[in-house]
GROMACS .gro file of C-alpha atoms in nm:
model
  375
    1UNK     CA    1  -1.975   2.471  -3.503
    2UNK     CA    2  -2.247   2.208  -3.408
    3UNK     CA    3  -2.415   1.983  -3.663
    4UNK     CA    4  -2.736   2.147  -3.685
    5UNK     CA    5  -2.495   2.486  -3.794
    6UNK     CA    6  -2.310   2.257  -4.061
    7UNK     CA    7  -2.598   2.136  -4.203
    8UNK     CA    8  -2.765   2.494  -4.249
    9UNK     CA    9  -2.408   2.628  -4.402
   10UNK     CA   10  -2.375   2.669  -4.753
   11UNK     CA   11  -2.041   2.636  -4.921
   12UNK     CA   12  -1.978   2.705  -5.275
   13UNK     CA   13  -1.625   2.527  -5.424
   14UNK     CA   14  -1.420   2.684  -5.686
   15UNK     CA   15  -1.265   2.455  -5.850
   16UNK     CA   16  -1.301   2.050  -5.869
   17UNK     CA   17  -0.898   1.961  -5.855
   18UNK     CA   18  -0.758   1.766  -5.594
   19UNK     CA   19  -0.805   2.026  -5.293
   20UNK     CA   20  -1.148   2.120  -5.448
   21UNK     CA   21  -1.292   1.770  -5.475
   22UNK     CA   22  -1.152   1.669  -5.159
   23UNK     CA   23  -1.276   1.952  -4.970
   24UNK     CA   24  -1.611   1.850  -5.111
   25UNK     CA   25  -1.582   1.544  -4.976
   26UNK     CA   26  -1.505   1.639  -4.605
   27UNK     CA   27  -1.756   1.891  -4.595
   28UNK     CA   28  -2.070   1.667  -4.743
   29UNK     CA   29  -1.974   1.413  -4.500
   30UNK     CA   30  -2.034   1.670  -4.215
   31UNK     CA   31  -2.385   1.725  -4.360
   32UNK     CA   32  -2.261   2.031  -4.491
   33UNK     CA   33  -2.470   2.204  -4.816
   34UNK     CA   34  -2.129   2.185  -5.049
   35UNK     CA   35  -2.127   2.253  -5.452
   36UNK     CA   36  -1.837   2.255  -5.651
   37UNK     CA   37  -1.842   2.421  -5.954
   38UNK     CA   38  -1.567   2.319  -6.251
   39UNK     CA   39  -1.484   2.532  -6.552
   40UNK     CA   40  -1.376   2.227  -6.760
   41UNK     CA   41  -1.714   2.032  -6.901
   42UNK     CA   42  -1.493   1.724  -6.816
   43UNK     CA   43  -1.296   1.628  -6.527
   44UNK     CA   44  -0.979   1.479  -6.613
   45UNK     CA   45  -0.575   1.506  -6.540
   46UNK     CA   46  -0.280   1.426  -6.774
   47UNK     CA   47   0.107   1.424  -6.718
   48UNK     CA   48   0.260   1.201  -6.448
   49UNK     CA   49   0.157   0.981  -6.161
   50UNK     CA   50   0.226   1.129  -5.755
   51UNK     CA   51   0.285   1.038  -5.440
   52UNK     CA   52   0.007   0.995  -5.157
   53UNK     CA   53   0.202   1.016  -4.854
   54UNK     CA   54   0.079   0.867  -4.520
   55UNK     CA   55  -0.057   1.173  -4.366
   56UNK     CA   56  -0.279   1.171  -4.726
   57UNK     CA   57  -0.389   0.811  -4.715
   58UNK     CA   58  -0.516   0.853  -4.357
   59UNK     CA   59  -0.708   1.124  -4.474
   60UNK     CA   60  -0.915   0.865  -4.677
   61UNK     CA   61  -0.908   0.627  -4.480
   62UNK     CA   62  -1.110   0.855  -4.199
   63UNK     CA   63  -1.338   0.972  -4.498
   64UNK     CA   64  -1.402   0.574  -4.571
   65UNK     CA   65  -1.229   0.605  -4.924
   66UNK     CA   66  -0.942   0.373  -4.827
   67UNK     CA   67  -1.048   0.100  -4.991
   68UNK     CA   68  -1.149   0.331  -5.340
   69UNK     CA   69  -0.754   0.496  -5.315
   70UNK     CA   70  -0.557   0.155  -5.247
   71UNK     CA   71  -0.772  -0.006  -5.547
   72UNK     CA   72  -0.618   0.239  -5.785
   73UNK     CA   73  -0.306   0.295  -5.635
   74UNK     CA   74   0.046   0.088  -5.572
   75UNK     CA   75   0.161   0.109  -5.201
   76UNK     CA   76   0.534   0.187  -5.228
   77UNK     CA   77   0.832   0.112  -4.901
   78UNK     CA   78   1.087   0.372  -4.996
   79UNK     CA   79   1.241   0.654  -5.192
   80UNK     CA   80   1.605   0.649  -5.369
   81UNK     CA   81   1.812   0.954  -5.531
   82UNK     CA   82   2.086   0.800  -5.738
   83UNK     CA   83   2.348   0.934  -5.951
   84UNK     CA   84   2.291   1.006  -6.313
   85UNK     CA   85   2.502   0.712  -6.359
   86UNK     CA   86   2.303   0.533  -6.124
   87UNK     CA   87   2.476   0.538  -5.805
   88UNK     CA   88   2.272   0.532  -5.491
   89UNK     CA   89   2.321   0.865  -5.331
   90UNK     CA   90   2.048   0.783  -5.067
   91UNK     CA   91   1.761   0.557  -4.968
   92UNK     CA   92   1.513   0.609  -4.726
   93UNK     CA   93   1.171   0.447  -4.622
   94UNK     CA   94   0.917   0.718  -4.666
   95UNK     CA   95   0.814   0.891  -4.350
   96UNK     CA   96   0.571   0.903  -4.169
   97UNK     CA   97   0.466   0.562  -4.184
   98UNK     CA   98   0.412   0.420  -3.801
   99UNK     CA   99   0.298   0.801  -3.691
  100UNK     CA  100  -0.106   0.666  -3.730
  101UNK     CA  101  -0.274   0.387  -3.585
  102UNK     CA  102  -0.260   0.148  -3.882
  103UNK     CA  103   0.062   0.144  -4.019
  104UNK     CA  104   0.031   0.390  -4.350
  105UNK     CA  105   0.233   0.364  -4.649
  106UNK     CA  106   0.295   0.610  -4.956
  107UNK     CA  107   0.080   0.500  -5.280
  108UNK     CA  108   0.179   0.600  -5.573
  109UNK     CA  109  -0.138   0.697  -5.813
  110UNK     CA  110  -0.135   0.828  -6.222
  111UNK     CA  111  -0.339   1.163  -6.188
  112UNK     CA  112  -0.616   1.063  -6.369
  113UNK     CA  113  -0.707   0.775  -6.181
  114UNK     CA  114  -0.675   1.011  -5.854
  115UNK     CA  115  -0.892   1.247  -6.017
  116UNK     CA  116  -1.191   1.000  -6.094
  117UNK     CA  117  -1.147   0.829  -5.770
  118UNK     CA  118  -1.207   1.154  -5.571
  119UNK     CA  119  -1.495   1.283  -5.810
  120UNK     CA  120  -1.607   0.944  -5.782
  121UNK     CA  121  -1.650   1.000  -5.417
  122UNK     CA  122  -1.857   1.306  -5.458
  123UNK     CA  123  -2.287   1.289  -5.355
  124UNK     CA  124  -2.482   1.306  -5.632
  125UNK     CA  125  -2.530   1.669  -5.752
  126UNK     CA  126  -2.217   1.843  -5.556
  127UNK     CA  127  -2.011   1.861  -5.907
  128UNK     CA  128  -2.131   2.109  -6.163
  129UNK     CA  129  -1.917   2.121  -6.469
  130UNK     CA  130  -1.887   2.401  -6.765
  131UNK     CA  131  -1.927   2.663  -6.486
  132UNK     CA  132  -1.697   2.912  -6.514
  133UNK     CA  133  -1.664   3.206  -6.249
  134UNK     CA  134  -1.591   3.503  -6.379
  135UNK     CA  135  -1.586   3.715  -6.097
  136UNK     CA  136  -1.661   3.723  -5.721
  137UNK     CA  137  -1.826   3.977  -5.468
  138UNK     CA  138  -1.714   3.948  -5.051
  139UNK     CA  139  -2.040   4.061  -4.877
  140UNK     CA  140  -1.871   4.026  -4.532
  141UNK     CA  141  -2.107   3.732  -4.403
  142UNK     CA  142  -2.130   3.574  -4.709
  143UNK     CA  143  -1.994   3.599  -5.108
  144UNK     CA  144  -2.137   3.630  -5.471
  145UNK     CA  145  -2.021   3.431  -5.740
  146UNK     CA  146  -2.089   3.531  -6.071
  147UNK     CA  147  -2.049   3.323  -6.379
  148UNK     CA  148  -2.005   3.325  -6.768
  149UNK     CA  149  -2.365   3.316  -6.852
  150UNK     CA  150  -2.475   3.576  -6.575
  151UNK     CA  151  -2.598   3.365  -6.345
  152UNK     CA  152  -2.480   3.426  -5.955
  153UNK     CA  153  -2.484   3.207  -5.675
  154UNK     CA  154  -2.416   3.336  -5.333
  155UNK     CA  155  -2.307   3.095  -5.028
  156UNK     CA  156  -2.178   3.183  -4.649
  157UNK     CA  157  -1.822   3.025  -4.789
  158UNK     CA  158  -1.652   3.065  -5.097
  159UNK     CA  159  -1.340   2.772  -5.125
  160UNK     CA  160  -1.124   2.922  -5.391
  161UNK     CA  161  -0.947   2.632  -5.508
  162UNK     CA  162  -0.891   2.749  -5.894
  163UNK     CA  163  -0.521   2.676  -5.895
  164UNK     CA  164  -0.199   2.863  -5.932
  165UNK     CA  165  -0.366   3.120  -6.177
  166UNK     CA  166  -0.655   3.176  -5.915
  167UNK     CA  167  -0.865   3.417  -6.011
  168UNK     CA  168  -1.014   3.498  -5.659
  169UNK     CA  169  -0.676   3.499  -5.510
  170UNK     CA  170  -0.602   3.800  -5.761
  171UNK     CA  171  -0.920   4.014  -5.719
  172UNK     CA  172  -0.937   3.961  -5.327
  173UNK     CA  173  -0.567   3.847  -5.190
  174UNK     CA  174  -0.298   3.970  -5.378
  175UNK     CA  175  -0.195   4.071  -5.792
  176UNK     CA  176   0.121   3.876  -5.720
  177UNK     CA  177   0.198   3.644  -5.965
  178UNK     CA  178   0.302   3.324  -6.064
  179UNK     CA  179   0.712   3.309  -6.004
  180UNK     CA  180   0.937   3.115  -6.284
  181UNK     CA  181   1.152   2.855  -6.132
  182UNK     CA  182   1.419   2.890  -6.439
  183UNK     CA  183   1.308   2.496  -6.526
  184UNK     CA  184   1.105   2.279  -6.764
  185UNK     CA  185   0.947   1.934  -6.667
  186UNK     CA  186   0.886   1.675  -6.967
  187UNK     CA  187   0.610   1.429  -6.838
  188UNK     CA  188   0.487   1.078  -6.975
  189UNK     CA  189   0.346   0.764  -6.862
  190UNK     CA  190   0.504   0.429  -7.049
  191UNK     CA  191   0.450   0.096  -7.010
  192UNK     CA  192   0.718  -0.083  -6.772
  193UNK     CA  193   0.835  -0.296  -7.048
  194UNK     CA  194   0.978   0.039  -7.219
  195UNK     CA  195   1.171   0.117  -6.889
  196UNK     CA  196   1.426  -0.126  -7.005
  197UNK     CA  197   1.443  -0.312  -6.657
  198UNK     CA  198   1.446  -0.006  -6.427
  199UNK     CA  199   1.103  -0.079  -6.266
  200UNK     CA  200   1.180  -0.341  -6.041
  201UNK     CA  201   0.979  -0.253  -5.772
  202UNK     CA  202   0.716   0.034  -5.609
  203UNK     CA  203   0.983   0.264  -5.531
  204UNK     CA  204   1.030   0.620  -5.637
  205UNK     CA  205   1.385   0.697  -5.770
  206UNK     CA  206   1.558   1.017  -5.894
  207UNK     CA  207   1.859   1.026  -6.062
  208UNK     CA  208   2.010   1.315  -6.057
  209UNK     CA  209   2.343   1.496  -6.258
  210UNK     CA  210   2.479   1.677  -6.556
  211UNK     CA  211   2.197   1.965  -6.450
  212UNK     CA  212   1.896   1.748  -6.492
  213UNK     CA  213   1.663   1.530  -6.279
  214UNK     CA  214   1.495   1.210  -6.400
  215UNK     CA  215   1.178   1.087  -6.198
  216UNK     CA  216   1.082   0.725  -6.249
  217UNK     CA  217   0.752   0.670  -6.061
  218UNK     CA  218   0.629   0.328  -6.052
  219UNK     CA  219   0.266   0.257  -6.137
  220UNK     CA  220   0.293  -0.127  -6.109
  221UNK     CA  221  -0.088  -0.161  -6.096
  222UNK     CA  222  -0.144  -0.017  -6.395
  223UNK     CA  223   0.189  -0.214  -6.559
  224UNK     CA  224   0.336   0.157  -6.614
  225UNK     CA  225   0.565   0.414  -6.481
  226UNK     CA  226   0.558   0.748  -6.458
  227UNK     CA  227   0.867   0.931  -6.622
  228UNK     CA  228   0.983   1.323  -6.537
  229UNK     CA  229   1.292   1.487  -6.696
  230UNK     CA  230   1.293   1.809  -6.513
  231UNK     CA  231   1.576   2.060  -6.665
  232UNK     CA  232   1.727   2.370  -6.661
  233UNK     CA  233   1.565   2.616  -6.871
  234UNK     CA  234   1.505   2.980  -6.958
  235UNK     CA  235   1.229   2.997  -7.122
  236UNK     CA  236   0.902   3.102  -6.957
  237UNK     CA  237   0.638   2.976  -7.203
  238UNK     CA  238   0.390   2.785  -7.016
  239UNK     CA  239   0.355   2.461  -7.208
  240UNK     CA  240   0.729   2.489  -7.408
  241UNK     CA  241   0.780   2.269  -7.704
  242UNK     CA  242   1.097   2.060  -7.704
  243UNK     CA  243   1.242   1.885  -8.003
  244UNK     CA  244   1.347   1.429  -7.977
  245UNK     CA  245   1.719   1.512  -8.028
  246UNK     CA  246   1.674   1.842  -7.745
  247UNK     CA  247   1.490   1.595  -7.491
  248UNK     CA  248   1.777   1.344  -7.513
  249UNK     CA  249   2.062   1.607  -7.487
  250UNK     CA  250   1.913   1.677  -7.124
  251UNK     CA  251   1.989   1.321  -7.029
  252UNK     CA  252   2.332   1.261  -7.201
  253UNK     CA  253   2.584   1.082  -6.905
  254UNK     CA  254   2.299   0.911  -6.755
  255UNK     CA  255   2.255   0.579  -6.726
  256UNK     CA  256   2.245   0.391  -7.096
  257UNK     CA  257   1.877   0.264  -7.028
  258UNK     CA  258   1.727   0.655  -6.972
  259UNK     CA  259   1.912   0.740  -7.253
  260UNK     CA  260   1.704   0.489  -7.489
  261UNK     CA  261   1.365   0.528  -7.278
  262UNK     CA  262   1.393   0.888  -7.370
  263UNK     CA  263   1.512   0.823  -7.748
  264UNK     CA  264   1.200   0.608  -7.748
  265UNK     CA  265   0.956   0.810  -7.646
  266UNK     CA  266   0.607   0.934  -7.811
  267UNK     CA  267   0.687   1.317  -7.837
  268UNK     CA  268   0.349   1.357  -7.872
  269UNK     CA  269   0.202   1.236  -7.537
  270UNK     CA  270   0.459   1.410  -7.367
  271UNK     CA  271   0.320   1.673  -7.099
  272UNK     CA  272   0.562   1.977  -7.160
  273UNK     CA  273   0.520   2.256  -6.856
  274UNK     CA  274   0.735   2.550  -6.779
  275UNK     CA  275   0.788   2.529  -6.358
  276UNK     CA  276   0.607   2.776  -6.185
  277UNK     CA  277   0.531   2.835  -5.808
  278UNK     CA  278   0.412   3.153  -5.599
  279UNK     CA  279   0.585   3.369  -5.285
  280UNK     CA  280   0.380   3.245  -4.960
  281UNK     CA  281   0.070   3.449  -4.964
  282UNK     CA  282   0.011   3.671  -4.688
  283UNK     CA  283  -0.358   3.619  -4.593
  284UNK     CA  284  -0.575   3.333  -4.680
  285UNK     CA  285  -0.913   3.451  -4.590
  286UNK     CA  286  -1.190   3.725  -4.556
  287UNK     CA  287  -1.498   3.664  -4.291
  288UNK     CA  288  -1.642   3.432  -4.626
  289UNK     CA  289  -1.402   3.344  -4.851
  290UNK     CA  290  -1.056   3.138  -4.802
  291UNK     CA  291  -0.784   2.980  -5.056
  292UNK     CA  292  -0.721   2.615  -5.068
  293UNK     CA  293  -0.412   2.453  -5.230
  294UNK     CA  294  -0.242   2.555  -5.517
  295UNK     CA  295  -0.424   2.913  -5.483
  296UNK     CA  296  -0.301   2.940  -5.181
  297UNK     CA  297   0.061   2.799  -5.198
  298UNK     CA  298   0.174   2.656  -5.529
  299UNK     CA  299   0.471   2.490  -5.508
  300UNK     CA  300   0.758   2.321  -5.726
  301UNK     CA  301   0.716   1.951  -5.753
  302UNK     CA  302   1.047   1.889  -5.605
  303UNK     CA  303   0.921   1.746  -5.245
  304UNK     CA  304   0.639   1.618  -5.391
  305UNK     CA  305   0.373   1.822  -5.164
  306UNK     CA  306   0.166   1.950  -5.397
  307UNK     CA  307  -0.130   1.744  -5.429
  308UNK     CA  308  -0.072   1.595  -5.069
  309UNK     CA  309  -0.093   2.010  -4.949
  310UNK     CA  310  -0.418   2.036  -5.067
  311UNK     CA  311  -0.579   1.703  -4.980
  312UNK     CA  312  -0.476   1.834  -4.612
  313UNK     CA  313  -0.603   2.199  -4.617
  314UNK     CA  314  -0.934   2.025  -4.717
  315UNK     CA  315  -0.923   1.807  -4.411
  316UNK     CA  316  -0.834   2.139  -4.210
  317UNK     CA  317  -1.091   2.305  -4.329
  318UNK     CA  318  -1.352   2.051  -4.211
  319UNK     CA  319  -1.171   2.021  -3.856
  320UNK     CA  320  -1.184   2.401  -3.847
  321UNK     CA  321  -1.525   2.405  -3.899
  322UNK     CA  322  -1.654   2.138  -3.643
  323UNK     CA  323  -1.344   2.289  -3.384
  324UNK     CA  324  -1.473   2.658  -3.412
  325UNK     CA  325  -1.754   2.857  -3.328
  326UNK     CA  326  -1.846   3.048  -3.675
  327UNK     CA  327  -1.692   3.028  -4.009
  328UNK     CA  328  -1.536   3.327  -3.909
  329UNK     CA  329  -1.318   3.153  -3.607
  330UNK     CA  330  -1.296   2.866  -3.865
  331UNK     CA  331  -1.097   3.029  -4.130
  332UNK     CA  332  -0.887   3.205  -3.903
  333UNK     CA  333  -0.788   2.927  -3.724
  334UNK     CA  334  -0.690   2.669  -4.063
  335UNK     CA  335  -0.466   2.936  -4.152
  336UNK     CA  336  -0.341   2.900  -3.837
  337UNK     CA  337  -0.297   2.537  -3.866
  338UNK     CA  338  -0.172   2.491  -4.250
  339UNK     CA  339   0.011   2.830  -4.368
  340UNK     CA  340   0.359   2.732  -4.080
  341UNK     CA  341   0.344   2.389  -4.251
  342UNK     CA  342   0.308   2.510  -4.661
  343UNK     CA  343   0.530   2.822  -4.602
  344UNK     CA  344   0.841   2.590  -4.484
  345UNK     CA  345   0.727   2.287  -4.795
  346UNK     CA  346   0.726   2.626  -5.029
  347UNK     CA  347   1.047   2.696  -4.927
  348UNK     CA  348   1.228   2.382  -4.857
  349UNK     CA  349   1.051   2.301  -5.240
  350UNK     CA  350   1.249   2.610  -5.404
  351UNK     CA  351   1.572   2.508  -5.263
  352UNK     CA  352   1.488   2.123  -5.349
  353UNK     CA  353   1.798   1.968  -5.302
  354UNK     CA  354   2.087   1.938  -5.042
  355UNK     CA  355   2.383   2.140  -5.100
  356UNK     CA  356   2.594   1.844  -5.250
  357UNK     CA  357   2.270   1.703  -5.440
  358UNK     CA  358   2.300   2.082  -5.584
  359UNK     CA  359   2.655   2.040  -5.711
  360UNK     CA  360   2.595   1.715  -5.837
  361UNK     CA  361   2.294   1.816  -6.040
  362UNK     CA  362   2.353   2.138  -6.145
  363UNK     CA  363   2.763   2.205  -6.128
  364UNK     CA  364   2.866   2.540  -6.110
  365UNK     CA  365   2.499   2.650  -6.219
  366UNK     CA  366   2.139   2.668  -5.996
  367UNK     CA  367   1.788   2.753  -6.122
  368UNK     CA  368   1.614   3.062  -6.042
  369UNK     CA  369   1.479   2.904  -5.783
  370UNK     CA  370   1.762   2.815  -5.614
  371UNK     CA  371   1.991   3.084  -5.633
  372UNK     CA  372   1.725   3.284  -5.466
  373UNK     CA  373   1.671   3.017  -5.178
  374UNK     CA  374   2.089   3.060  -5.108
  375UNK     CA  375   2.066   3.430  -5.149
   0.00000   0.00000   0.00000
């Protein structure tokens, strides 16, 4: 589309997440008339920190937010899976580093400070919080969003980005819903002095065994490190209580010094979520409304794609836009370009592991997830 179209479109955002926010920010800097609209009156994220992978970080830096994502971030070399014992399995500089022209590491960011950076990024007046969508009405050309307190606000693009409960995904897309993975994931942020000399450096490790996985995500700039027990579980319960002496059972055989960062733990600022993800999603679009991220392919946190899928369907949908001739041609065309790429991460996601990183973590025993991905 040319510049004069861009700047006459108007593109209404569900949903001020990562993909959300981001996608706000691509679009506004193509002159594009973007709003974002947040149920939440306050934008924030708990749980764990994540991985910006290189792809991601050269995102930014073409948006000019480098500078804003390193600042908040630590810029990590490599990745290690280790025994529960502690046993290097594997280690592997992250990929994708030398595939831009500068050299582009993974940073490792707390979800919070991710959050604020990208809202932070935002034009005045994009973000409107406490706005709640309660329903939504495809016109063909254009859509109708309708929201708690009557109002309605109609645009020539609807971005549902509203997460792995999307509501637009359900009334337009599909009724399918969320799948249970058969697996619970205890989340915390402590400070590195708890982690009993196990942060030694920006590098992710996972230790992995005795049907359990242990995350230790460094967050050096911040002095802390994100820690993720992820276990095998059958209950379905979306935010599952756990009990001190449960929590540490999942980590018995592991290395001493997990052991006592888990006995030490504050129960209550522990992030407790039941694993969920969704089958690949057949269609992503109408002629005015398309999915982004997590509406469009949640996925388990196993590869560590989640919040890197979205931040890159946002910068596809931008392309798209500029590449094609209507926002017709547009949409079609970034499902061309992203579904190939988050259908395989979906997959290769469920299945996780290897097949001997499989019998090492969970012997004689898989998660849902994974007995349907060997099925």
């Amino acid at each position: 589309m040319q510049p004069s179209d861009l700047k006459n479109l108007t593109v209404a955002i569900v949903g001020a997440g990562y993909g959300g926010a981001a996608a706000a920010k691509a679009l506004s800097l193509l002159g594009v008339n973007v709003t974002v609209y947040e149920q939440a009156r306050e934008i924030r994220e708990v749980g764990a920190g994540i991985g910006l992978r290189p792809a991601t970080v050269d995102r930014f830096r073409r948006w000019g937010m480098f500078d804003a994502i390193a600042a908040a971030t630590s810029a990590s070399d490599a990745f290690e899976i280790l025994t529960g014992e502690g046993h290097v399995i594997m280690k592997e500089e992250w990929p994708g580093i030398d595939d831009f022209d500068v050299p582009t590491k993974t940073h490792l960011v707390h979800r919070g400070d991710f959050i604020e950076t990208l809202v932070a990024a935002l034009p005045e007046g994009v973000l409107q919080v406490g706005r709640k969508v309660t329903g939504i009405e495809d016109r063909g050309d254009h859509a109708t969003l309708t929201f708690t307190d009557g109002a309605t606000v109609t645009a020539d693009l609807v971005i549902a980005a509203d997460g792995i409960k999307s509501a637009i995904r359900e009334q337009l897309f599909t009724d399918a819903q969320p799948v249970f993975a058969g697996e619970h994931a205890y989340r915390i942020v402590i400070d590195a002095d708890a982690a009993h000399g196990l942060v030694a450096d920006d590098n992710l490790r996972m230790y992995i065994g005795h049907g359990t996985k242990v995350y230790f995500l460094p967050l050096r700039h911040r002095g802390q490190v994100s820690f993720d027990i992820t276990t095998l579980h059958h209950d379905s319960a979306w935010a599952p209580t756990i009990t001190r002496d449960e929590l540490v059972a999942t980590v018995q055989g592991f290395d001493e010094r997990i052991v006592r960062i888990t006995e030490e733990l504050d129960m209550d600022a522990l992030v407790n979520r039941a694993c969920y993800d969704i089958d690949p999603v057949e269609q992503w679009h109408t002629d005015a409304v398309v999915l982004l991220g997590d509406a469009a392919h949640a996925m388990l946190h196993h590869q560590g794609q989640g919040a890197n899928s979205a931040i890159m369907d946002a910068g596809a949908i931008a392309d798209a836009l500029q590449d094609a001739g209507s926002v017709k041609e547009a949409l079609a065309l970034y499902q061309s370009r992203r579904k190939p790429e988050t259908d395989k991460l979906q997959a290769i996601s469920r299945q996780g592991w290897s097949e001997d990183e499989l019998s090492e973590v969970f012997p004689g025993q898989r998660p849902e997830s994974q007995q349907a991905a060997t099925r």
